[in-house]
mmCIF file of C-alpha atoms in Angstrom:
data_model
loop_
_atom_site.group_PDB
_atom_site.id
_atom_site.type_symbol
_atom_site.label_atom_id
_atom_site.label_comp_id
_atom_site.label_asym_id
_atom_site.label_seq_id
_atom_site.Cartn_x
_atom_site.Cartn_y
_atom_site.Cartn_z
ATOM 1 C CA MET A 252 0.000 0.000 0.000
ATOM 2 C CA MET A 253 1.355 3.407 -0.955
ATOM 3 C CA SER A 254 1.754 6.176 1.597
ATOM 4 C CA PRO A 255 -1.152 8.630 1.625
ATOM 5 C CA LEU A 256 -0.535 12.103 0.258
ATOM 6 C CA PRO A 257 -1.685 15.356 1.886
ATOM 7 C CA VAL A 258 -5.374 16.188 1.601
ATOM 8 C CA THR A 259 -6.922 19.639 1.324
ATOM 9 C CA ILE A 260 -10.276 20.148 3.058
ATOM 10 C CA ASP A 261 -12.353 23.250 2.432
ATOM 11 C CA VAL A 262 -15.049 23.657 5.072
ATOM 12 C CA VAL A 263 -17.962 25.790 3.952
ATOM 13 C CA SER A 264 -19.668 27.062 7.083
ATOM 14 C CA ASP A 265 -21.227 29.947 8.967
ATOM 15 C CA VAL A 266 -20.119 30.853 12.491
ATOM 16 C CA VAL A 267 -23.735 31.198 13.680
ATOM 17 C CA CYS A 268 -24.584 27.668 12.532
ATOM 18 C CA PRO A 269 -24.694 25.286 15.532
ATOM 19 C CA TRP A 270 -24.361 22.274 13.239
ATOM 20 C CA CYS A 271 -21.138 23.797 11.895
ATOM 21 C CA TYR A 272 -19.775 24.033 15.445
ATOM 22 C CA VAL A 273 -20.624 20.370 16.003
ATOM 23 C CA GLY A 274 -19.142 19.582 12.588
ATOM 24 C CA ARG A 275 -15.860 21.280 13.494
ATOM 25 C CA ALA A 276 -15.614 19.277 16.721
ATOM 26 C CA ARG A 277 -16.185 16.052 14.814
ATOM 27 C CA LEU A 278 -13.665 17.075 12.164
ATOM 28 C CA MET A 279 -11.037 17.576 14.886
ATOM 29 C CA LYS A 280 -11.735 14.033 16.100
ATOM 30 C CA ALA A 281 -11.477 12.750 12.523
ATOM 31 C CA LEU A 282 -8.105 14.447 12.027
ATOM 32 C CA ALA A 283 -6.845 12.951 15.284
ATOM 33 C CA ALA A 284 -7.857 9.526 13.953
ATOM 34 C CA VAL A 285 -5.710 9.911 10.814
ATOM 35 C CA PRO A 286 -2.399 11.286 12.154
ATOM 36 C CA GLU A 287 -0.537 9.717 9.243
ATOM 37 C CA ILE A 288 -2.267 12.065 6.785
ATOM 38 C CA ALA A 289 -1.286 15.717 6.489
ATOM 39 C CA VAL A 290 -4.397 17.839 6.067
ATOM 40 C CA GLU A 291 -4.586 21.437 4.915
ATOM 41 C CA LEU A 292 -7.742 22.906 6.422
ATOM 42 C CA ARG A 293 -9.352 25.982 4.871
ATOM 43 C CA TRP A 294 -12.525 27.656 6.116
ATOM 44 C CA ARG A 295 -14.844 29.070 3.466
ATOM 45 C CA PRO A 296 -17.720 31.519 3.981
ATOM 46 C CA PHE A 297 -21.463 30.950 3.913
ATOM 47 C CA GLN A 298 -24.285 33.066 5.325
ATOM 48 C CA LEU A 299 -27.386 31.402 6.674
ATOM 49 C CA ASP A 300 -29.141 34.766 6.541
ATOM 50 C CA PRO A 301 -27.443 37.631 4.679
ATOM 51 C CA THR A 302 -30.570 39.788 5.157
ATOM 52 C CA ILE A 303 -29.784 40.470 8.822
ATOM 53 C CA PRO A 304 -28.786 44.145 9.122
ATOM 54 C CA PRO A 305 -25.176 45.037 10.006
ATOM 55 C CA GLU A 306 -26.168 45.883 13.587
ATOM 56 C CA GLY A 307 -27.871 42.506 14.001
ATOM 57 C CA LYS A 308 -31.361 41.662 15.268
ATOM 58 C CA ASP A 309 -32.769 40.793 18.665
ATOM 59 C CA ARG A 310 -32.218 37.048 18.983
ATOM 60 C CA GLN A 311 -35.617 36.077 20.378
ATOM 61 C CA THR A 312 -37.460 38.236 17.862
ATOM 62 C CA TYR A 313 -35.391 36.760 15.052
ATOM 63 C CA LEU A 314 -36.100 33.177 16.110
ATOM 64 C CA MET A 315 -39.819 33.809 16.497
ATOM 65 C CA ASP A 316 -39.964 35.486 13.085
ATOM 66 C CA LYS A 317 -38.154 32.516 11.573
ATOM 67 C CA PHE A 318 -39.793 29.579 13.361
ATOM 68 C CA GLY A 319 -42.939 31.122 14.875
ATOM 69 C CA ASP A 320 -43.194 28.700 17.775
ATOM 70 C CA GLU A 321 -41.406 28.873 21.135
ATOM 71 C CA GLU A 322 -41.873 25.149 21.728
ATOM 72 C CA ARG A 323 -40.305 24.291 18.390
ATOM 73 C CA ILE A 324 -37.346 26.549 19.199
ATOM 74 C CA ARG A 325 -36.969 24.913 22.629
ATOM 75 C CA GLN A 326 -36.991 21.422 21.109
ATOM 76 C CA MET A 327 -34.399 22.392 18.489
ATOM 77 C CA HIS A 328 -32.107 23.830 21.140
ATOM 78 C CA ALA A 329 -32.528 20.752 23.341
ATOM 79 C CA GLN A 330 -31.563 18.467 20.458
ATOM 80 C CA ILE A 331 -28.453 20.483 19.624
ATOM 81 C CA ASP A 332 -27.568 20.779 23.333
ATOM 82 C CA GLU A 333 -27.407 16.993 23.566
ATOM 83 C CA LEU A 334 -25.269 16.634 20.444
ATOM 84 C CA GLY A 335 -22.995 19.399 21.659
ATOM 85 C CA ARG A 336 -22.361 17.789 25.033
ATOM 86 C CA ALA A 337 -21.239 14.621 23.260
ATOM 87 C CA GLU A 338 -18.626 16.700 21.424
ATOM 88 C CA GLY A 339 -17.489 18.752 24.425
ATOM 89 C CA ILE A 340 -19.520 21.835 23.468
ATOM 90 C CA ASP A 341 -21.533 23.644 26.125
ATOM 91 C CA PHE A 342 -24.183 25.461 24.104
ATOM 92 C CA ALA A 343 -25.661 28.434 25.989
ATOM 93 C CA PHE A 344 -28.503 29.481 23.718
ATOM 94 C CA ASP A 345 -30.187 31.530 26.450
ATOM 95 C CA ALA A 346 -27.090 33.742 26.672
ATOM 96 C CA ILE A 347 -27.353 34.834 23.026
ATOM 97 C CA ARG A 348 -28.974 38.263 22.791
ATOM 98 C CA THR A 349 -28.200 39.214 19.178
ATOM 99 C CA SER A 350 -28.450 37.380 15.862
ATOM 100 C CA PRO A 351 -25.571 38.977 13.965
ATOM 101 C CA ASN A 352 -24.822 39.487 10.316
ATOM 102 C CA THR A 353 -21.693 37.376 9.812
ATOM 103 C CA LEU A 354 -20.183 39.055 6.763
ATOM 104 C CA ASN A 355 -17.533 40.889 8.800
ATOM 105 C CA ALA A 356 -16.691 37.707 10.699
ATOM 106 C CA HIS A 357 -16.062 35.981 7.383
ATOM 107 C CA ARG A 358 -13.828 38.836 6.278
ATOM 108 C CA VAL A 359 -11.654 38.348 9.364
ATOM 109 C CA ILE A 360 -11.611 34.582 8.796
ATOM 110 C CA ARG A 361 -10.449 35.235 5.233
ATOM 111 C CA TRP A 362 -7.574 37.412 6.482
ATOM 112 C CA ALA A 363 -6.609 34.741 9.009
ATOM 113 C CA ALA A 364 -5.835 32.393 6.103
ATOM 114 C CA THR A 365 -2.753 34.506 5.345
ATOM 115 C CA ALA A 366 -1.425 34.206 8.904
ATOM 116 C CA GLU A 367 0.553 31.321 10.396
ATOM 117 C CA PRO A 368 -0.743 27.769 9.805
ATOM 118 C CA GLY A 369 -3.535 26.929 12.199
ATOM 119 C CA VAL A 370 -4.482 30.539 12.959
ATOM 120 C CA GLN A 371 -7.559 30.480 10.740
ATOM 121 C CA ASP A 372 -8.944 27.357 12.387
ATOM 122 C CA GLN A 373 -8.142 28.758 15.834
ATOM 123 C CA LEU A 374 -10.052 31.936 14.976
ATOM 124 C CA VAL A 375 -13.053 29.971 13.708
ATOM 125 C CA GLY A 376 -13.085 27.910 16.899
ATOM 126 C CA ARG A 377 -12.903 31.059 19.003
ATOM 127 C CA LEU A 378 -15.788 32.696 17.115
ATOM 128 C CA PHE A 379 -17.955 29.602 17.558
ATOM 129 C CA ALA A 380 -17.216 29.551 21.297
ATOM 130 C CA LEU A 381 -17.819 33.273 21.693
ATOM 131 C CA TYR A 382 -21.213 33.073 20.071
ATOM 132 C CA PHE A 383 -22.583 29.753 21.233
ATOM 133 C CA GLU A 384 -20.986 29.373 24.666
ATOM 134 C CA GLU A 385 -20.487 32.979 25.784
ATOM 135 C CA GLY A 386 -23.353 34.726 24.014
ATOM 136 C CA ALA A 387 -21.072 37.346 22.463
ATOM 137 C CA ASN A 388 -22.189 39.443 19.509
ATOM 138 C CA ILE A 389 -19.753 38.367 16.792
ATOM 139 C CA GLY A 390 -21.116 41.065 14.516
ATOM 140 C CA ASP A 391 -19.533 43.658 16.827
ATOM 141 C CA PRO A 392 -16.184 44.852 15.396
ATOM 142 C CA ALA A 393 -14.690 45.067 18.896
ATOM 143 C CA VAL A 394 -15.521 41.405 19.509
ATOM 144 C CA LEU A 395 -14.031 40.411 16.148
ATOM 145 C CA ILE A 396 -10.849 42.393 16.791
ATOM 146 C CA GLN A 397 -10.367 40.736 20.188
ATOM 147 C CA ALA A 398 -11.037 37.299 18.695
ATOM 148 C CA ALA A 399 -8.409 37.995 16.044
ATOM 149 C CA ARG A 400 -5.961 39.010 18.769
ATOM 150 C CA ASP A 401 -6.749 35.830 20.740
ATOM 151 C CA ALA A 402 -6.032 33.742 17.624
ATOM 152 C CA GLY A 403 -2.636 35.366 17.118
ATOM 153 C CA MET A 404 -3.497 37.855 14.378
ATOM 154 C CA ASP A 405 -2.338 41.467 14.203
ATOM 155 C CA ALA A 406 -5.335 43.137 15.830
ATOM 156 C CA ALA A 407 -4.318 46.617 14.669
ATOM 157 C CA VAL A 408 -4.373 45.503 11.040
ATOM 158 C CA VAL A 409 -7.740 43.797 11.517
ATOM 159 C CA GLU A 410 -9.171 46.930 13.119
ATOM 160 C CA THR A 411 -7.946 49.064 10.218
ATOM 161 C CA LEU A 412 -9.309 46.714 7.562
ATOM 162 C CA LEU A 413 -12.681 46.212 9.250
ATOM 163 C CA ALA A 414 -13.321 49.954 9.023
ATOM 164 C CA THR A 415 -13.088 49.677 5.241
ATOM 165 C CA ASP A 416 -14.820 47.534 2.610
ATOM 166 C CA ALA A 417 -11.685 45.399 2.147
ATOM 167 C CA ASP A 418 -12.572 41.924 0.828
ATOM 168 C CA ARG A 419 -16.314 42.434 1.301
ATOM 169 C CA ALA A 420 -17.010 41.790 -2.385
ATOM 170 C CA GLU A 421 -14.611 38.839 -2.424
ATOM 171 C CA VAL A 422 -16.383 37.168 0.494
ATOM 172 C CA GLU A 423 -19.775 37.735 -1.104
ATOM 173 C CA GLN A 424 -18.484 36.240 -4.345
ATOM 174 C CA GLU A 425 -17.139 33.197 -2.538
ATOM 175 C CA ILE A 426 -20.534 32.646 -0.926
ATOM 176 C CA ALA A 427 -22.210 32.976 -4.325
ATOM 177 C CA THR A 428 -19.751 30.469 -5.802
ATOM 178 C CA ALA A 429 -20.556 27.937 -3.077
ATOM 179 C CA GLN A 430 -24.255 28.328 -3.822
ATOM 180 C CA GLN A 431 -23.610 27.878 -7.543
ATOM 181 C CA MET A 432 -21.771 24.650 -6.705
ATOM 182 C CA GLY A 433 -24.926 23.394 -5.030
ATOM 183 C CA VAL A 434 -24.126 24.139 -1.400
ATOM 184 C CA THR A 435 -27.509 24.945 0.124
ATOM 185 C CA GLY A 436 -26.758 23.969 3.714
ATOM 186 C CA VAL A 437 -23.725 23.865 5.960
ATOM 187 C CA PRO A 438 -21.370 22.506 7.034
ATOM 188 C CA CYS A 439 -20.039 21.145 3.769
ATOM 189 C CA PHE A 440 -16.651 19.446 3.753
ATOM 190 C CA LEU A 441 -15.053 19.587 0.319
ATOM 191 C CA LEU A 442 -12.080 17.231 -0.070
ATOM 192 C CA GLU A 443 -9.553 18.038 -2.784
ATOM 193 C CA GLY A 444 -11.989 20.480 -4.331
ATOM 194 C CA ARG A 445 -14.299 17.782 -5.647
ATOM 195 C CA TYR A 446 -15.568 15.272 -3.056
ATOM 196 C CA ALA A 447 -18.256 16.751 -0.814
ATOM 197 C CA VAL A 448 -19.329 15.432 2.574
ATOM 198 C CA MET A 449 -22.507 17.240 3.555
ATOM 199 C CA GLY A 450 -23.663 17.958 7.084
ATOM 200 C CA ALA A 451 -22.171 17.437 10.546
ATOM 201 C CA GLN A 452 -21.178 13.846 9.864
ATOM 202 C CA GLU A 453 -19.775 11.580 12.549
ATOM 203 C CA ALA A 454 -16.007 11.656 13.034
ATOM 204 C CA ASP A 455 -15.631 8.090 11.716
ATOM 205 C CA THR A 456 -17.374 9.048 8.459
ATOM 206 C CA LEU A 457 -15.108 12.043 7.976
ATOM 207 C CA ALA A 458 -11.988 10.047 8.813
ATOM 208 C CA ASP A 459 -12.942 7.350 6.296
ATOM 209 C CA ALA A 460 -13.472 9.973 3.591
ATOM 210 C CA ILE A 461 -10.073 11.520 4.316
ATOM 211 C CA ARG A 462 -8.363 8.107 4.141
ATOM 212 C CA GLN A 463 -10.036 7.213 0.859
ATOM 213 C CA VAL A 464 -9.132 10.496 -0.828
ATOM 214 C CA ALA A 465 -5.560 10.366 0.473
ATOM 215 C CA GLN A 466 -5.136 6.833 -0.828
ATOM 216 C CA ALA A 467 -6.658 7.734 -4.194
ATOM 217 C CA LYS A 468 -4.127 10.553 -4.485
ATOM 218 C CA ALA A 469 -1.271 8.207 -3.596
ATOM 219 C CA GLU A 470 -2.380 5.741 -6.266
ATOM 220 C CA GLY A 471 -2.616 8.476 -8.885
ATOM 221 C CA ALA A 472 -6.367 8.245 -9.165
ATOM 222 C CA LEU A 473 -6.655 11.979 -8.503
ATOM 223 C CA ASP A 474 -4.940 14.608 -10.569
ATOM 224 C CA SER A 475 -4.521 17.419 -8.045
ATOM 225 C CA SER A 476 -3.814 19.891 -10.837
ATOM 226 C CA GLN A 477 -7.439 19.531 -11.927
ATOM 227 C CA ALA A 478 -8.927 19.822 -8.448
#
């Protein structure tokens, strides 16, 4: 058997998507299960609701407008709570006061990709925790700047860029491209630019997919130049 080659995984997600937070936790478990495979992880933007204004919306009002039933909302949160606990996530839905527009968060995530390896994923993890476990408003520039600092980014640069329209159009185009590719829900794990694993799959499923793609690359079944 040939040695597996490195695998690139693009994760299309939104940082206000609880399933994406669960998906990231399961992906970390999957990566730990395949230590022999080098994985390049890249986070790609998606917006569950781009119509939310820049200042955000009251969380309870937003949920009622969207789902129209407090009992349905409670049941959804209870289901995700249980899944989260199994992955070491302590969801605190009652602490969330604002449903934010996530475009600026995705801009910062995009900039993190140019930092040291691992910084982008660390930032994404921090944003998930801030929103879902601490109830922070991740649409607030001050919160984003501090998250960038926590992840090891140059906070002064982030603060300067956030005050401009830098990369706003690029992020919106990337979201549009994902939709054109057929991504209608997140998370979506795209391996080598062509094999998609949809949804917050179990860690074993993700690990198997990574192994199969890595082996296919090693055997020459994938031409990475066409990915």
